[in-house]
XYZ file of C-alpha atoms in Angstrom:
81
model
C -0.230 75.431 50.111
C -1.347 78.474 48.093
C -0.493 76.892 44.717
C -2.116 73.584 45.668
C -5.259 75.477 46.674
C -5.255 77.563 43.507
C -4.658 74.609 41.180
C -7.213 72.488 43.076
C -9.860 75.181 42.663
C -9.000 75.608 38.981
C -9.242 71.872 38.351
C -12.509 71.583 40.228
C -13.984 74.394 38.170
C -12.483 73.171 34.902
C -13.798 69.608 35.256
C -16.925 70.638 37.200
C -16.159 68.094 39.910
C -14.966 68.968 43.438
C -13.319 65.611 44.092
C -10.708 66.082 41.385
C -9.817 69.450 42.889
C -9.232 67.849 46.287
C -7.280 65.074 44.650
C -4.913 67.358 42.759
C -4.396 69.680 45.736
C -3.652 66.728 48.020
C -1.250 65.171 45.526
C 0.598 68.481 45.197
C 0.927 68.903 48.964
C 2.096 65.324 49.500
C 4.611 65.652 46.655
C 5.943 68.879 48.146
C 6.392 67.232 51.536
C 8.167 64.275 49.977
C 10.427 66.626 48.005
C 11.297 68.597 51.145
C 12.087 65.427 53.076
C 14.159 63.957 50.257
C 15.961 67.253 49.730
C 16.941 67.238 53.377
C 17.987 63.572 53.610
C 19.746 63.010 50.247
C 22.767 65.272 50.920
C 23.475 63.486 54.197
C 23.284 60.058 52.544
C 25.531 61.141 49.659
C 28.068 62.713 52.063
C 28.180 59.431 53.981
C 29.142 57.600 50.751
C 31.767 60.263 49.959
C 29.837 61.572 46.961
C 29.615 65.318 46.429
C 25.971 66.241 47.156
C 26.146 69.266 44.877
C 26.859 67.057 41.847
C 24.541 64.137 42.398
C 21.850 65.516 44.691
C 19.840 67.391 42.060
C 19.431 64.418 39.756
C 18.433 62.077 42.528
C 16.047 64.608 44.076
C 14.368 65.295 40.715
C 13.968 61.551 40.061
C 12.458 60.887 43.477
C 10.113 63.865 43.245
C 8.899 62.934 39.787
C 8.320 59.282 40.617
C 6.615 59.991 43.949
C 4.476 62.721 42.418
C 3.276 60.363 39.709
C 2.585 57.562 42.167
C 0.911 59.891 44.661
C -1.463 61.274 42.094
C -2.343 57.882 40.607
C -2.608 56.281 44.062
C -5.014 58.940 45.305
C -6.995 58.738 42.073
C -7.303 54.971 42.506
C -8.559 55.419 46.054
C -11.027 58.180 45.167
C -12.448 56.747 41.979
């Protein structure tokens, strides 16, 4: 929450537009929530398929977090602008 607020304020000041600050802060918070949810669920799913979560979990989590962060930011930008 603190980093999203700090980066949102910095972006709003940098681009001299408050909406982009809200957009970036919201995208960061949503991405963090998705990462926390995926980081909790992925090990259980991998364990169910008899795959070691320590070996495969990091790659899958990073992929999901990157894709969802990209889509969240672009999706919010499409809605706002």
